[in-house]
Tab-separated table of C-alpha atoms in Angstrom:
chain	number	residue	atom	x	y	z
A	1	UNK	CA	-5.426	-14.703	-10.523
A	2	UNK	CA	-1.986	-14.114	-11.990
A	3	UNK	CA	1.065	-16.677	-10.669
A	4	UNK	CA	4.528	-15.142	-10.249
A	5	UNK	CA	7.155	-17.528	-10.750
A	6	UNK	CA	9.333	-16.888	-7.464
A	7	UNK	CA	13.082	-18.511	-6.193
A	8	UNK	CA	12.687	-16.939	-3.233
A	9	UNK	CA	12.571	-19.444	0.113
A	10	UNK	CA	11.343	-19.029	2.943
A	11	UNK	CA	8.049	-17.340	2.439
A	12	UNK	CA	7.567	-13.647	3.038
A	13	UNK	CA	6.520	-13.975	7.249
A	14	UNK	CA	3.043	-12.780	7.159
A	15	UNK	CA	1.565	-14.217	4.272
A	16	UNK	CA	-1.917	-16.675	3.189
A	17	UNK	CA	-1.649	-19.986	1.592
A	18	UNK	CA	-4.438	-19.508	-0.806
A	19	UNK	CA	-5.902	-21.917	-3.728
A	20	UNK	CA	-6.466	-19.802	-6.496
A	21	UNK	CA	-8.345	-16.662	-4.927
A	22	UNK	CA	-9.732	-18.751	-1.960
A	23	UNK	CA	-7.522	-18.444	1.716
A	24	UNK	CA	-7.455	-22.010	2.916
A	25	UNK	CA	-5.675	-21.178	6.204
A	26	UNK	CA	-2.101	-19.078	7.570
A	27	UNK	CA	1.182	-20.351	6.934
A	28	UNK	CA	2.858	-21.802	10.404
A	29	UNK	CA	6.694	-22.753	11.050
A	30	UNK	CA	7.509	-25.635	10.055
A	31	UNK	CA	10.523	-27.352	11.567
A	32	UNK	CA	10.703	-31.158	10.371
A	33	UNK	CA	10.085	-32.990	6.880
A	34	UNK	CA	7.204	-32.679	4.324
A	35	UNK	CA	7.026	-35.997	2.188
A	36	UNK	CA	10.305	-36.220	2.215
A	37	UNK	CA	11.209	-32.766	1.656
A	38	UNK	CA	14.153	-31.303	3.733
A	39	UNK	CA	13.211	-27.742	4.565
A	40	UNK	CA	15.007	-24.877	5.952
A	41	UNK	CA	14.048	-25.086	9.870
A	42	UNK	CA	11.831	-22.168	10.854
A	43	UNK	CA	10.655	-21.802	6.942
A	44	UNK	CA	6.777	-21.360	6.775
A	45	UNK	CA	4.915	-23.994	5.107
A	46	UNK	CA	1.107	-25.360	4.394
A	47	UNK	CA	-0.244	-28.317	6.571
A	48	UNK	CA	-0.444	-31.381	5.098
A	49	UNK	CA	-3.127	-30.348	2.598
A	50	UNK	CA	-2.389	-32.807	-0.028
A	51	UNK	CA	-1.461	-29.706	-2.549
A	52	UNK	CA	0.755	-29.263	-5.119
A	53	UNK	CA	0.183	-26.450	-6.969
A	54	UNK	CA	-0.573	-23.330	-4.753
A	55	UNK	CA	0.009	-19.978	-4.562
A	56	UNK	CA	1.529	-17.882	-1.128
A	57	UNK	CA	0.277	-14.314	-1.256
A	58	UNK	CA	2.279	-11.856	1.221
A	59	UNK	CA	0.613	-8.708	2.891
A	60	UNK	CA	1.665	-6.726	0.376
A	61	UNK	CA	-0.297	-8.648	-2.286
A	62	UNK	CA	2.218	-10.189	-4.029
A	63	UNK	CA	1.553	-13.788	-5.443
A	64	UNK	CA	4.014	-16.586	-5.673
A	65	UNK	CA	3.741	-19.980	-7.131
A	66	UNK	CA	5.701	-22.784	-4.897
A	67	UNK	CA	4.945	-25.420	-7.241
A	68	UNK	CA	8.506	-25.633	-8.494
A	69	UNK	CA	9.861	-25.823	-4.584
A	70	UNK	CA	7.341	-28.448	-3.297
A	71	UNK	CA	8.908	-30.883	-5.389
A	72	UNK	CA	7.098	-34.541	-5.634
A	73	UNK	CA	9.296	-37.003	-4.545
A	74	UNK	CA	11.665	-38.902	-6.924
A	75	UNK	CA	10.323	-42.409	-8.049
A	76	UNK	CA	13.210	-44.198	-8.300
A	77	UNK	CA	13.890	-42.988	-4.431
A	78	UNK	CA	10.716	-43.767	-3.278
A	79	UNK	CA	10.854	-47.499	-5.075
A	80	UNK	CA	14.309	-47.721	-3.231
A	81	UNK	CA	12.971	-47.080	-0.262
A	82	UNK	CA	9.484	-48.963	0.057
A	83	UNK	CA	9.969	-52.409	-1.237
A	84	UNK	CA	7.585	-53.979	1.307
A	85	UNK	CA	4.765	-51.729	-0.396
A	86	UNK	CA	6.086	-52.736	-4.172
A	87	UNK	CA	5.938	-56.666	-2.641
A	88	UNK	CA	2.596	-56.405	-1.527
A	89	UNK	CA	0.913	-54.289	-4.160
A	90	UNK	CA	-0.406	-51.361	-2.544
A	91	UNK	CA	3.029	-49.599	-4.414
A	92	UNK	CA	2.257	-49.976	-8.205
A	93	UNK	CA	5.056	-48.714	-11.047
A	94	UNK	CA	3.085	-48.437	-14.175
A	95	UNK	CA	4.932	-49.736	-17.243
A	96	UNK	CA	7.071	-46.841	-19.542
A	97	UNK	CA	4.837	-46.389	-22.274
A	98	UNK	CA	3.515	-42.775	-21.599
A	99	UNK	CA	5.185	-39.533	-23.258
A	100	UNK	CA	6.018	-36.767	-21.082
A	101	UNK	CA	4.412	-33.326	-21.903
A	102	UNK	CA	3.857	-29.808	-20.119
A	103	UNK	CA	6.463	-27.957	-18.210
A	104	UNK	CA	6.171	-29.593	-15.205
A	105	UNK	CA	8.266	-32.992	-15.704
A	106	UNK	CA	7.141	-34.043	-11.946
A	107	UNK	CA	4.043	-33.872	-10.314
A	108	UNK	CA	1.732	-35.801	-7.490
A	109	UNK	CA	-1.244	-35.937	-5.655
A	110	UNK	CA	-4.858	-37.660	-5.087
A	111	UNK	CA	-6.141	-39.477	-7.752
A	112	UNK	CA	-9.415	-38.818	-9.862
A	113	UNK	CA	-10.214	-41.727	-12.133
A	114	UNK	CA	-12.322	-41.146	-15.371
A	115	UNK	CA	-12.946	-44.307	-18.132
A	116	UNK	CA	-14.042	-42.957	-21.694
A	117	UNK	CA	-13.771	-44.097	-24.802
A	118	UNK	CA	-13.141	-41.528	-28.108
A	119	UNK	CA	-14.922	-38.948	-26.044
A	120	UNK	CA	-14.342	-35.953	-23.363
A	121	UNK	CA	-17.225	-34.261	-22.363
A	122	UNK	CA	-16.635	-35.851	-19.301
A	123	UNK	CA	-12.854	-34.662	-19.155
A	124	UNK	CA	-14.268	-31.305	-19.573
A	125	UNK	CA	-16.483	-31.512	-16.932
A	126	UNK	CA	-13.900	-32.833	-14.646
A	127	UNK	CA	-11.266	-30.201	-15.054
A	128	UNK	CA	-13.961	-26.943	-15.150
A	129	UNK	CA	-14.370	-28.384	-11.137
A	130	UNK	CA	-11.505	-27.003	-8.583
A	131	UNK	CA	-8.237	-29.435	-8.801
A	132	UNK	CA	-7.133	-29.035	-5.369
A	133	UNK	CA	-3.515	-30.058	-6.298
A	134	UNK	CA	-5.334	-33.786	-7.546
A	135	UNK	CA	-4.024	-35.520	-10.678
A	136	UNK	CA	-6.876	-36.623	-13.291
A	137	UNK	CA	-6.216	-40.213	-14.334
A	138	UNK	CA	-8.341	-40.556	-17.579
A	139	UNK	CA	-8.601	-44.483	-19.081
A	140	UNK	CA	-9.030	-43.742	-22.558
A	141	UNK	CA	-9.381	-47.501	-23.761
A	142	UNK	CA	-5.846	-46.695	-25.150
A	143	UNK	CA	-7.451	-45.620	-28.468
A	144	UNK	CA	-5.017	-44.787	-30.780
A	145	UNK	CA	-7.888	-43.304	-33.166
A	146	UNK	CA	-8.624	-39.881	-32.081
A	147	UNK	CA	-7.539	-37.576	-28.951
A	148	UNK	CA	-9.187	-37.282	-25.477
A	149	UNK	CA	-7.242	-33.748	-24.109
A	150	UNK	CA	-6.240	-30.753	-26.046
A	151	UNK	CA	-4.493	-27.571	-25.594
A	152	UNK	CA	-7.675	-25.655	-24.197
A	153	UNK	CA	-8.709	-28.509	-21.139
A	154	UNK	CA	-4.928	-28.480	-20.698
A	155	UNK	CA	-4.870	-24.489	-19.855
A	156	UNK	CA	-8.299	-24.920	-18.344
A	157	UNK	CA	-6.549	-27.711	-15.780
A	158	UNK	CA	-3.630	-25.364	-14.649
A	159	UNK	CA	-6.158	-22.372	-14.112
A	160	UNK	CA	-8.311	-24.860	-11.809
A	161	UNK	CA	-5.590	-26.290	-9.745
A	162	UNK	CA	-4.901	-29.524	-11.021
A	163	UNK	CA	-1.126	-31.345	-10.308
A	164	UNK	CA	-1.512	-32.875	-13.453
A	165	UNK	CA	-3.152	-35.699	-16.043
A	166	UNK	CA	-2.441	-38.653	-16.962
A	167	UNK	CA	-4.027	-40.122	-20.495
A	168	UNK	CA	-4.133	-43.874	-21.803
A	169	UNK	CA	-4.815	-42.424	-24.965
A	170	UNK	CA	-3.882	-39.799	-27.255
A	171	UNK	CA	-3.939	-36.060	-26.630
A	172	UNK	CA	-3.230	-33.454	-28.944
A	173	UNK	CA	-2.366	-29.455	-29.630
A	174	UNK	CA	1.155	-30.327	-28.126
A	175	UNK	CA	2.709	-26.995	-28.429
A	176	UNK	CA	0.417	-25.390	-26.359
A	177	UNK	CA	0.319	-28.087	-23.559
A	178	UNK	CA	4.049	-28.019	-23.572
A	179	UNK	CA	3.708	-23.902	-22.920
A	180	UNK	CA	1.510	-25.093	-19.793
A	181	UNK	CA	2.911	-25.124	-16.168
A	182	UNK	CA	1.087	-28.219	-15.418
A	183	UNK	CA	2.002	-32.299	-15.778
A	184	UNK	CA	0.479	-34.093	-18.672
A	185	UNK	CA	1.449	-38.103	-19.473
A	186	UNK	CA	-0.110	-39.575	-22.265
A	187	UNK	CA	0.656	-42.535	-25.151
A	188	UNK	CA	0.772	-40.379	-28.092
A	189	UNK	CA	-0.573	-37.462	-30.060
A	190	UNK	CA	-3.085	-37.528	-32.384
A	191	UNK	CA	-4.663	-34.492	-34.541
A	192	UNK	CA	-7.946	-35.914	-34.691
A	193	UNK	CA	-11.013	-34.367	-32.050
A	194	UNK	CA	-12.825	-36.844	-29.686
A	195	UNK	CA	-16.561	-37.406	-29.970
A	196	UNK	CA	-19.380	-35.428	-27.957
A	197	UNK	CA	-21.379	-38.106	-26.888
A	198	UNK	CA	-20.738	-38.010	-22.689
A	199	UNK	CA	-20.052	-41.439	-22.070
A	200	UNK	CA	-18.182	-42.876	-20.034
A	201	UNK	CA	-17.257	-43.803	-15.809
A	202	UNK	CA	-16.169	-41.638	-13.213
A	203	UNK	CA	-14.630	-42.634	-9.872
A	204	UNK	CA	-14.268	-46.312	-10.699
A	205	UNK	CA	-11.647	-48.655	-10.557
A	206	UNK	CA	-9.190	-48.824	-14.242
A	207	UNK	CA	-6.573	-50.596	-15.374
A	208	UNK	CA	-3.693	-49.127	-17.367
A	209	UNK	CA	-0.263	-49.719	-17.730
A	210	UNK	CA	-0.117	-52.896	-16.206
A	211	UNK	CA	-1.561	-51.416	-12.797
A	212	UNK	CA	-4.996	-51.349	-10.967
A	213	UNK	CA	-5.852	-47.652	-10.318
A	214	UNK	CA	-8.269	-46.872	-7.480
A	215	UNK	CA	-10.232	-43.243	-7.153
A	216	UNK	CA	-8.477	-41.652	-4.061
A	217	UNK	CA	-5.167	-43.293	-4.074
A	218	UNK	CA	-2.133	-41.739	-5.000
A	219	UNK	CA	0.261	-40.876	-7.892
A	220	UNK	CA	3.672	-39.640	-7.957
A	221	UNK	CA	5.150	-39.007	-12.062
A	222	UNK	CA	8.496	-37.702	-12.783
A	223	UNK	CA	11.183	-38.348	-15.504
A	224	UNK	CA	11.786	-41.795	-14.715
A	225	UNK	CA	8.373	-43.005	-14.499
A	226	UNK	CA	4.845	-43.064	-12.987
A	227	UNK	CA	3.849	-44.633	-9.172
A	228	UNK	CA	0.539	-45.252	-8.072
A	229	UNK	CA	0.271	-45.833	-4.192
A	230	UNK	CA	-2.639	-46.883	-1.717
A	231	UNK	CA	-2.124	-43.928	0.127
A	232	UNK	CA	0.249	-40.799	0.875
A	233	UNK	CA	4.005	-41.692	0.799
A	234	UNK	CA	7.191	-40.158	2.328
A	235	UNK	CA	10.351	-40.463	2.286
């Protein structure tokens, strides 16, 4: 399925949330906040389905990507404004040493945890599965010896619905993830391929920059940095 970039807000009235070709359920008003989101009262909106990339498709079959509108919430404003949670741990800020790549500089949602070490079958595996607006946190040992993610998983992530990836490693074919409309973090780029050897642990708990990273919980990346929280925030 082809997404059309689209300014337009609200919605055409009418139309299907769907995830990729697959109708999850009918757009209602919406007339409050969305994690923090101030939105036109009366404008027609998903429940809270914990998605960030979707697509709204009217009657008249038109598709339009929302990612761009359903913005993730700014770090710094969320560390402003839940300092008990930053006290007590179950806010983490993960220290600046990731590189931003792909077009979209900001990006959330549930997290996926995957630990390998100068190898990606298991990345692959991963991201051929449905994203479902989640953000793939890979622990790649922080090798500095060989790339975990290319170009092709990248494209293969943004056709399956991912928010994003995050990489404590290296990735590399940066021109082409940069082309991608999808959120990649990562420590550096390196041309060399990963092994094929399918190791690795999926679902566990990992530690990178400076932070404990749980499957399920929650991460929230822009330009200023990258949050990890115990659960869903708003502002």
């Amino acid at each position: 399925m082809d997404l059309v970039e689209s300014d337009s807000w609200p919605p055409i009235e009418g139309s299907n949330i769907v995830r990729k070709a697959h109708i999850l359920e009918p757009l209602r008003p919406f007339t409050g906040e969305a994690r923090g989101l101030k939105l036109p009262s009366g404008s027609l909106c998903a429940s809270s389905l914990g998605i960030s990339l979707f697509t709204l498709q009217s009657s008249t079959g038109k598709k339009i990507n929302f990612q761009g509108d359903m913005a993730a919430l700014a770090t710094a404003e969320v560390c402003d404004s839940n300092a008990p949670l930053l006290l007590n741990g179950d806010l983490r800020a993960l220290q600046p040493i990731f590189q931003i790549y792909g077009q979209s500089r900001a990006f959330f949602g549930p997290i996926v945890t995957l630990k390998v070490f100068e190898d990606n079958v298991l990345v692959r595996e991963f991201l051929e599965t449905r994203g479902e607006g989640r953000v793939l946190v890979i622990d790649g040992g922080g090798s500095m010896r060989s790339a975990v993610l290319g170009g092709n998983l990248v494209q293969l992530a943004q056709t399956m619905g991912w928010a994003g990836i995050v990489v404590n490693g290296c990735i590399r074919d940066v021109d082409e993830i940069n082309a991608c409309d999808i959120g990649v973090r990562a420590l550096a780029s390196h041309p060399l391929k990963p092994g094929k050897k399918r190791t690795g642990e999926v679902h566990g708990i990992i530690h990178i920059g400076g932070a404990m990273i749980r499957d399920g919980e929650w991460l929230y990346a822009d330009s200023d940095g990258i949050l990890v929280s115990k659960s869903e925030l708003s502002v």
